[in-house]
PDB file of C-alpha atoms in Angstrom:
ATOM      1  CA  MET A 295      42.593  38.382 -37.413  1.00  0.00           C
ATOM      2  CA  VAL A 296      43.700  41.918 -38.005  1.00  0.00           C
ATOM      3  CA  SER A 297      41.258  44.168 -38.588  1.00  0.00           C
ATOM      4  CA  LYS A 298      41.292  46.646 -41.407  1.00  0.00           C
ATOM      5  CA  PRO A 299      41.874  50.634 -40.585  1.00  0.00           C
ATOM      6  CA  ASN A 300      39.212  53.173 -40.397  1.00  0.00           C
ATOM      7  CA  THR A 301      40.982  55.251 -43.509  1.00  0.00           C
ATOM      8  CA  GLY A 302      38.189  58.375 -43.714  1.00  0.00           C
ATOM      9  CA  SER A 303      39.482  61.742 -44.375  1.00  0.00           C
ATOM     10  CA  GLY A 304      39.571  65.079 -42.763  1.00  0.00           C
ATOM     11  CA  VAL A 305      40.245  67.393 -39.559  1.00  0.00           C
ATOM     12  CA  SER A 306      36.934  66.362 -38.070  1.00  0.00           C
ATOM     13  CA  GLY A 307      38.326  62.222 -37.894  1.00  0.00           C
ATOM     14  CA  VAL A 308      41.352  62.763 -36.516  1.00  0.00           C
ATOM     15  CA  GLU A 309      40.218  61.740 -32.735  1.00  0.00           C
ATOM     16  CA  GLU A 310      38.184  59.005 -33.724  1.00  0.00           C
ATOM     17  CA  ARG A 311      40.583  57.424 -36.384  1.00  0.00           C
ATOM     18  CA  LEU A 312      43.372  57.920 -32.871  1.00  0.00           C
ATOM     19  CA  GLU A 313      40.940  56.191 -30.694  1.00  0.00           C
ATOM     20  CA  VAL A 314      40.025  53.506 -32.300  1.00  0.00           C
ATOM     21  CA  VAL A 315      44.124  53.100 -33.258  1.00  0.00           C
ATOM     22  CA  ARG A 316      44.856  53.290 -29.727  1.00  0.00           C
ATOM     23  CA  ARG A 317      42.233  50.330 -29.149  1.00  0.00           C
ATOM     24  CA  ARG A 318      43.536  48.317 -31.532  1.00  0.00           C
ATOM     25  CA  ILE A 319      46.851  48.261 -30.002  1.00  0.00           C
ATOM     26  CA  ALA A 320      45.975  47.549 -26.394  1.00  0.00           C
ATOM     27  CA  ARG A 321      43.793  44.400 -27.879  1.00  0.00           C
ATOM     28  CA  ALA A 322      47.070  43.423 -29.366  1.00  0.00           C
ATOM     29  CA  ALA A 323      49.150  44.309 -26.398  1.00  0.00           C
ATOM     30  CA  ALA A 324      46.753  42.645 -24.580  1.00  0.00           C
ATOM     31  CA  GLY A 325      46.905  39.261 -26.467  1.00  0.00           C
ATOM     32  CA  ALA A 326      50.373  39.160 -26.310  1.00  0.00           C
ATOM     33  CA  GLY A 327      50.873  39.952 -22.670  1.00  0.00           C
ATOM     34  CA  ARG A 328      51.743  43.655 -22.495  1.00  0.00           C
ATOM     35  CA  ASP A 329      51.170  46.672 -21.020  1.00  0.00           C
ATOM     36  CA  PRO A 330      49.614  49.162 -24.216  1.00  0.00           C
ATOM     37  CA  ALA A 331      51.677  52.105 -21.967  1.00  0.00           C
ATOM     38  CA  SER A 332      54.858  50.240 -23.355  1.00  0.00           C
ATOM     39  CA  ILE A 333      54.159  51.351 -26.579  1.00  0.00           C
ATOM     40  CA  THR A 334      54.702  54.838 -27.779  1.00  0.00           C
ATOM     41  CA  LEU A 335      52.343  55.445 -30.881  1.00  0.00           C
ATOM     42  CA  ILE A 336      54.000  58.092 -33.304  1.00  0.00           C
ATOM     43  CA  GLY A 337      52.028  60.141 -36.297  1.00  0.00           C
ATOM     44  CA  ALA A 338      53.140  59.741 -39.100  1.00  0.00           C
ATOM     45  CA  THR A 339      52.954  63.103 -40.804  1.00  0.00           C
ATOM     46  CA  LYS A 340      54.319  63.134 -43.627  1.00  0.00           C
ATOM     47  CA  SER A 341      52.332  65.253 -46.112  1.00  0.00           C
ATOM     48  CA  VAL A 342      49.576  65.971 -43.493  1.00  0.00           C
ATOM     49  CA  ASP A 343      48.550  69.329 -43.346  1.00  0.00           C
ATOM     50  CA  VAL A 344      48.975  71.459 -40.112  1.00  0.00           C
ATOM     51  CA  ASP A 345      45.878  71.031 -38.754  1.00  0.00           C
ATOM     52  CA  ARG A 346      45.334  67.367 -39.126  1.00  0.00           C
ATOM     53  CA  VAL A 347      48.431  67.442 -36.632  1.00  0.00           C
ATOM     54  CA  ARG A 348      46.941  69.627 -34.274  1.00  0.00           C
ATOM     55  CA  ALA A 349      44.096  67.944 -34.079  1.00  0.00           C
ATOM     56  CA  ALA A 350      45.502  64.652 -32.526  1.00  0.00           C
ATOM     57  CA  PHE A 351      47.640  66.880 -30.676  1.00  0.00           C
ATOM     58  CA  HIS A 352      44.589  67.849 -28.989  1.00  0.00           C
ATOM     59  CA  ALA A 353      42.464  64.716 -28.772  1.00  0.00           C
ATOM     60  CA  GLY A 354      46.213  63.485 -26.424  1.00  0.00           C
ATOM     61  CA  LEU A 355      48.648  62.466 -29.182  1.00  0.00           C
ATOM     62  CA  ARG A 356      52.138  63.695 -27.834  1.00  0.00           C
ATOM     63  CA  ASP A 357      54.750  61.973 -30.634  1.00  0.00           C
ATOM     64  CA  PHE A 358      54.871  63.000 -34.124  1.00  0.00           C
ATOM     65  CA  GLY A 359      57.040  61.880 -36.979  1.00  0.00           C
ATOM     66  CA  GLU A 360      58.479  63.142 -40.038  1.00  0.00           C
ATOM     67  CA  ASN A 361      60.186  61.421 -43.081  1.00  0.00           C
ATOM     68  CA  ARG A 362      62.529  64.891 -44.523  1.00  0.00           C
ATOM     69  CA  VAL A 363      63.670  67.334 -42.884  1.00  0.00           C
ATOM     70  CA  GLN A 364      62.867  70.613 -45.016  1.00  0.00           C
ATOM     71  CA  GLU A 365      59.008  69.504 -44.503  1.00  0.00           C
ATOM     72  CA  ALA A 366      59.197  68.693 -41.209  1.00  0.00           C
ATOM     73  CA  LEU A 367      61.174  72.390 -40.158  1.00  0.00           C
ATOM     74  CA  PRO A 368      57.944  74.743 -41.182  1.00  0.00           C
ATOM     75  CA  LYS A 369      55.375  72.098 -39.514  1.00  0.00           C
ATOM     76  CA  ILE A 370      56.944  72.147 -35.956  1.00  0.00           C
ATOM     77  CA  ALA A 371      57.300  76.171 -35.646  1.00  0.00           C
ATOM     78  CA  ALA A 372      53.775  76.043 -36.767  1.00  0.00           C
ATOM     79  CA  VAL A 373      51.793  73.121 -34.523  1.00  0.00           C
ATOM     80  CA  GLY A 374      54.116  75.152 -31.747  1.00  0.00           C
ATOM     81  CA  ALA A 375      55.956  73.926 -28.290  1.00  0.00           C
ATOM     82  CA  GLY A 376      54.600  70.239 -26.942  1.00  0.00           C
ATOM     83  CA  PRO A 377      54.735  67.423 -29.306  1.00  0.00           C
ATOM     84  CA  ARG A 378      58.264  65.399 -29.228  1.00  0.00           C
ATOM     85  CA  TRP A 379      59.150  64.869 -32.715  1.00  0.00           C
ATOM     86  CA  HIS A 380      60.620  61.860 -34.381  1.00  0.00           C
ATOM     87  CA  LEU A 381      62.679  61.692 -37.631  1.00  0.00           C
ATOM     88  CA  ILE A 382      61.313  58.538 -39.578  1.00  0.00           C
ATOM     89  CA  GLY A 383      63.255  59.038 -42.460  1.00  0.00           C
ATOM     90  CA  HIS A 384      66.461  58.823 -44.044  1.00  0.00           C
ATOM     91  CA  LEU A 385      68.632  61.681 -43.480  1.00  0.00           C
ATOM     92  CA  GLN A 386      71.035  62.926 -45.124  1.00  0.00           C
ATOM     93  CA  ARG A 387      74.148  63.801 -43.660  1.00  0.00           C
ATOM     94  CA  ASN A 388      74.425  67.284 -44.987  1.00  0.00           C
ATOM     95  CA  LYS A 389      70.847  68.077 -42.925  1.00  0.00           C
ATOM     96  CA  ALA A 390      72.519  66.308 -39.896  1.00  0.00           C
ATOM     97  CA  ARG A 391      72.421  69.992 -37.688  1.00  0.00           C
ATOM     98  CA  GLN A 392      69.261  70.884 -38.751  1.00  0.00           C
ATOM     99  CA  ALA A 393      67.554  67.399 -37.555  1.00  0.00           C
ATOM    100  CA  VAL A 394      69.220  68.048 -34.625  1.00  0.00           C
ATOM    101  CA  GLY A 395      68.029  71.160 -33.706  1.00  0.00           C
ATOM    102  CA  ALA A 396      64.811  69.601 -34.783  1.00  0.00           C
ATOM    103  CA  PHE A 397      64.476  66.287 -33.078  1.00  0.00           C
ATOM    104  CA  GLY A 398      63.996  64.540 -30.457  1.00  0.00           C
ATOM    105  CA  VAL A 399      64.561  61.086 -31.704  1.00  0.00           C
ATOM    106  CA  ILE A 400      65.703  60.026 -34.972  1.00  0.00           C
ATOM    107  CA  HIS A 401      64.696  56.982 -35.919  1.00  0.00           C
ATOM    108  CA  SER A 402      67.416  55.924 -38.958  1.00  0.00           C
ATOM    109  CA  ILE A 403      70.813  56.074 -38.440  1.00  0.00           C
ATOM    110  CA  ASP A 404      72.381  53.554 -40.856  1.00  0.00           C
ATOM    111  CA  THR A 405      75.849  53.743 -41.613  1.00  0.00           C
ATOM    112  CA  VAL A 406      78.902  55.260 -39.348  1.00  0.00           C
ATOM    113  CA  ALA A 407      79.307  58.170 -41.686  1.00  0.00           C
ATOM    114  CA  LEU A 408      75.858  59.180 -40.497  1.00  0.00           C
ATOM    115  CA  ALA A 409      76.453  58.550 -36.665  1.00  0.00           C
ATOM    116  CA  GLU A 410      79.912  60.837 -36.499  1.00  0.00           C
ATOM    117  CA  THR A 411      78.333  64.169 -38.790  1.00  0.00           C
ATOM    118  CA  LEU A 412      75.199  63.495 -36.342  1.00  0.00           C
ATOM    119  CA  ASP A 413      77.453  63.716 -33.515  1.00  0.00           C
ATOM    120  CA  ARG A 414      79.651  66.347 -34.518  1.00  0.00           C
ATOM    121  CA  ALA A 415      76.551  68.509 -35.419  1.00  0.00           C
ATOM    122  CA  ALA A 416      75.000  67.492 -31.654  1.00  0.00           C
ATOM    123  CA  ARG A 417      78.106  68.531 -30.285  1.00  0.00           C
ATOM    124  CA  LEU A 418      78.358  72.052 -31.775  1.00  0.00           C
ATOM    125  CA  THR A 419      74.662  72.676 -30.985  1.00  0.00           C
ATOM    126  CA  GLY A 420      75.365  71.695 -27.446  1.00  0.00           C
ATOM    127  CA  ARG A 421      72.527  68.946 -27.578  1.00  0.00           C
ATOM    128  CA  ARG A 422      72.237  65.349 -27.336  1.00  0.00           C
ATOM    129  CA  VAL A 423      70.009  63.235 -29.549  1.00  0.00           C
ATOM    130  CA  SER A 424      68.808  59.594 -28.922  1.00  0.00           C
ATOM    131  CA  VAL A 425      68.888  57.814 -32.197  1.00  0.00           C
ATOM    132  CA  LEU A 426      67.490  54.253 -33.281  1.00  0.00           C
ATOM    133  CA  ILE A 427      69.937  52.147 -35.672  1.00  0.00           C
ATOM    134  CA  GLU A 428      67.773  51.454 -38.934  1.00  0.00           C
ATOM    135  CA  VAL A 429      68.061  47.594 -40.132  1.00  0.00           C
ATOM    136  CA  ASN A 430      67.156  46.215 -43.669  1.00  0.00           C
ATOM    137  CA  VAL A 431      66.076  42.763 -42.029  1.00  0.00           C
ATOM    138  CA  GLY A 432      64.367  42.569 -45.631  1.00  0.00           C
ATOM    139  CA  GLY A 433      67.474  43.025 -47.735  1.00  0.00           C
ATOM    140  CA  GLU A 434      64.953  45.374 -49.906  1.00  0.00           C
ATOM    141  CA  ALA A 435      67.267  47.208 -52.513  1.00  0.00           C
ATOM    142  CA  THR A 436      64.774  49.617 -52.507  1.00  0.00           C
ATOM    143  CA  LYS A 437      64.952  50.441 -48.738  1.00  0.00           C
ATOM    144  CA  PHE A 438      67.808  52.305 -46.150  1.00  0.00           C
ATOM    145  CA  GLY A 439      69.057  50.428 -43.440  1.00  0.00           C
ATOM    146  CA  VAL A 440      72.215  48.507 -42.880  1.00  0.00           C
ATOM    147  CA  ALA A 441      71.745  45.094 -43.387  1.00  0.00           C
ATOM    148  CA  PRO A 442      72.067  42.562 -40.282  1.00  0.00           C
ATOM    149  CA  GLU A 443      75.078  41.003 -40.769  1.00  0.00           C
ATOM    150  CA  ALA A 444      76.847  45.067 -40.742  1.00  0.00           C
ATOM    151  CA  MET A 445      75.233  46.140 -37.647  1.00  0.00           C
ATOM    152  CA  GLU A 446      78.067  45.418 -34.738  1.00  0.00           C
ATOM    153  CA  GLY A 447      80.358  47.384 -36.943  1.00  0.00           C
ATOM    154  CA  LEU A 448      77.594  50.275 -36.502  1.00  0.00           C
ATOM    155  CA  VAL A 449      77.017  49.863 -32.846  1.00  0.00           C
ATOM    156  CA  GLY A 450      80.186  50.369 -31.976  1.00  0.00           C
ATOM    157  CA  ALA A 451      80.945  53.280 -33.784  1.00  0.00           C
ATOM    158  CA  LEU A 452      77.889  55.090 -31.663  1.00  0.00           C
ATOM    159  CA  GLY A 453      79.335  53.441 -28.331  1.00  0.00           C
ATOM    160  CA  ALA A 454      82.370  55.696 -29.396  1.00  0.00           C
ATOM    161  CA  CYS A 455      79.504  58.980 -30.141  1.00  0.00           C
ATOM    162  CA  GLU A 456      79.423  60.916 -27.112  1.00  0.00           C
ATOM    163  CA  TRP A 457      76.483  63.551 -27.905  1.00  0.00           C
ATOM    164  CA  VAL A 458      74.325  60.606 -29.714  1.00  0.00           C
ATOM    165  CA  GLN A 459      72.502  57.996 -26.981  1.00  0.00           C
ATOM    166  CA  PRO A 460      71.214  54.609 -28.880  1.00  0.00           C
ATOM    167  CA  VAL A 461      68.918  53.119 -27.376  1.00  0.00           C
ATOM    168  CA  GLY A 462      66.902  50.277 -30.245  1.00  0.00           C
ATOM    169  CA  LEU A 463      66.329  49.514 -33.631  1.00  0.00           C
ATOM    170  CA  MET A 464      64.123  50.113 -36.647  1.00  0.00           C
ATOM    171  CA  THR A 465      62.687  48.960 -39.148  1.00  0.00           C
ATOM    172  CA  VAL A 466      60.652  49.335 -42.507  1.00  0.00           C
ATOM    173  CA  ALA A 467      58.665  45.858 -43.418  1.00  0.00           C
ATOM    174  CA  PRO A 468      57.737  44.935 -47.015  1.00  0.00           C
ATOM    175  CA  PRO A 469      55.071  46.197 -48.467  1.00  0.00           C
ATOM    176  CA  ALA A 470      52.054  43.074 -48.000  1.00  0.00           C
ATOM    177  CA  GLN A 471      48.402  42.514 -48.065  1.00  0.00           C
ATOM    178  CA  ASP A 472      48.464  40.018 -45.153  1.00  0.00           C
ATOM    179  CA  PRO A 473      50.359  41.631 -42.306  1.00  0.00           C
ATOM    180  CA  GLN A 474      50.827  38.101 -40.869  1.00  0.00           C
ATOM    181  CA  VAL A 475      53.363  37.619 -44.249  1.00  0.00           C
ATOM    182  CA  VAL A 476      55.776  40.035 -42.307  1.00  0.00           C
ATOM    183  CA  ARG A 477      56.168  38.286 -38.764  1.00  0.00           C
ATOM    184  CA  PRO A 478      59.474  37.023 -39.609  1.00  0.00           C
ATOM    185  CA  VAL A 479      60.608  40.403 -40.167  1.00  0.00           C
ATOM    186  CA  PHE A 480      59.475  41.506 -36.315  1.00  0.00           C
ATOM    187  CA  ARG A 481      60.596  38.812 -35.093  1.00  0.00           C
ATOM    188  CA  THR A 482      64.391  38.716 -36.254  1.00  0.00           C
ATOM    189  CA  LEU A 483      64.384  42.619 -35.102  1.00  0.00           C
ATOM    190  CA  ARG A 484      63.330  42.138 -31.938  1.00  0.00           C
ATOM    191  CA  GLU A 485      66.401  38.718 -31.232  1.00  0.00           C
ATOM    192  CA  LEU A 486      69.482  41.157 -32.836  1.00  0.00           C
ATOM    193  CA  ARG A 487      67.702  44.404 -30.375  1.00  0.00           C
ATOM    194  CA  ASP A 488      67.807  41.285 -27.359  1.00  0.00           C
ATOM    195  CA  ARG A 489      71.457  40.392 -28.414  1.00  0.00           C
ATOM    196  CA  LEU A 490      72.377  43.689 -27.980  1.00  0.00           C
ATOM    197  CA  GLN A 491      71.181  44.119 -24.262  1.00  0.00           C
ATOM    198  CA  ARG A 492      72.805  40.585 -23.738  1.00  0.00           C
ATOM    199  CA  GLN A 493      76.235  42.062 -24.318  1.00  0.00           C
ATOM    200  CA  LEU A 494      75.449  46.202 -23.960  1.00  0.00           C
ATOM    201  CA  GLY A 495      73.047  46.267 -20.832  1.00  0.00           C
ATOM    202  CA  GLY A 496      69.313  47.813 -21.260  1.00  0.00           C
ATOM    203  CA  THR A 497      70.590  50.635 -23.470  1.00  0.00           C
ATOM    204  CA  PHE A 498      69.200  49.195 -26.674  1.00  0.00           C
ATOM    205  CA  ARG A 499      65.296  49.106 -25.365  1.00  0.00           C
ATOM    206  CA  GLU A 500      63.378  50.497 -28.171  1.00  0.00           C
ATOM    207  CA  LEU A 501      61.761  48.629 -30.652  1.00  0.00           C
ATOM    208  CA  SER A 502      60.092  51.006 -33.857  1.00  0.00           C
ATOM    209  CA  MET A 503      58.587  48.847 -35.878  1.00  0.00           C
ATOM    210  CA  GLY A 504      54.904  48.700 -37.626  1.00  0.00           C
ATOM    211  CA  MET A 505      52.902  51.514 -39.730  1.00  0.00           C
ATOM    212  CA  SER A 506      49.258  51.207 -40.517  1.00  0.00           C
ATOM    213  CA  HIS A 507      49.196  48.240 -42.603  1.00  0.00           C
ATOM    214  CA  ASP A 508      50.879  46.092 -40.139  1.00  0.00           C
ATOM    215  CA  PHE A 509      50.965  47.785 -36.221  1.00  0.00           C
ATOM    216  CA  GLU A 510      49.208  45.046 -34.088  1.00  0.00           C
ATOM    217  CA  VAL A 511      51.958  42.115 -35.556  1.00  0.00           C
ATOM    218  CA  ALA A 512      54.467  44.648 -34.410  1.00  0.00           C
ATOM    219  CA  VAL A 513      53.175  45.123 -31.426  1.00  0.00           C
ATOM    220  CA  GLU A 514      52.663  40.855 -30.603  1.00  0.00           C
ATOM    221  CA  GLU A 515      56.458  41.106 -31.645  1.00  0.00           C
ATOM    222  CA  GLY A 516      57.723  43.218 -29.067  1.00  0.00           C
ATOM    223  CA  ALA A 517      57.710  46.934 -31.003  1.00  0.00           C
ATOM    224  CA  THR A 518      57.769  49.666 -28.522  1.00  0.00           C
ATOM    225  CA  MET A 519      57.458  51.879 -31.353  1.00  0.00           C
ATOM    226  CA  VAL A 520      54.901  52.126 -33.689  1.00  0.00           C
ATOM    227  CA  ARG A 521      54.331  54.506 -36.469  1.00  0.00           C
ATOM    228  CA  ILE A 522      51.020  55.480 -38.066  1.00  0.00           C
ATOM    229  CA  GLY A 523      50.163  57.601 -40.532  1.00  0.00           C
ATOM    230  CA  ARG A 524      47.073  56.693 -42.795  1.00  0.00           C
ATOM    231  CA  ALA A 525      45.178  55.629 -39.814  1.00  0.00           C
ATOM    232  CA  ILE A 526      45.243  58.184 -37.960  1.00  0.00           C
ATOM    233  CA  PHE A 527      44.710  60.712 -40.056  1.00  0.00           C
ATOM    234  CA  GLY A 528      42.655  59.544 -43.684  1.00  0.00           C
ATOM    235  CA  GLU A 529      44.840  59.718 -46.904  1.00  0.00           C
ATOM    236  CA  ARG A 530      47.388  61.221 -47.583  1.00  0.00           C
ATOM    237  CA  VAL A 531      46.314  64.817 -49.921  1.00  0.00           C
TER     238      VAL A 531
END
């Protein structure tokens, strides 16, 4: 059974909630015969104030994810050096250069045009960036992401890029009260990743999947990155 997240709020509860999430990841990994150290915990900080981000960093969290470039920039500056920042939301092409300067990993590449724009921006800034392809496994019209059947063209375009390094796949599962309902989404993404690894070698290692309500199932299905907001930081304010 998947346990429910602790949704207490306030800076004082961040360390405790973070520890609970780590224990839940460790249990899910152990149940699947995996090493918990192979899973990167990303604190999703959309609408999270700087004090709570700092509290998580002081408690040992090193990876943080933001949905929007414009919200991320002042937060990154305020928190200061130390964290590795991930862009986990949709990237507009006109924000590509800012994104390259701010984020070490971008999880949301879903078009050839965006890949090419990001590659040019990375070349101009002289900074290489790791990216994941966002795949709309659930076929939801309201979500971004490339369809699984159209993914190979994007993979080919990324292979031609010099400054952008594709490292894996990302998906956002459809909302479901029972996390078991979305297990096939995570399994499908893992199978897509495995196929790419067979074709291209070990480059496509990462699987960014799972959030506060379903991350244990994602870990069981092979997630190497989980993006956790509410279960660490409490309810958004």
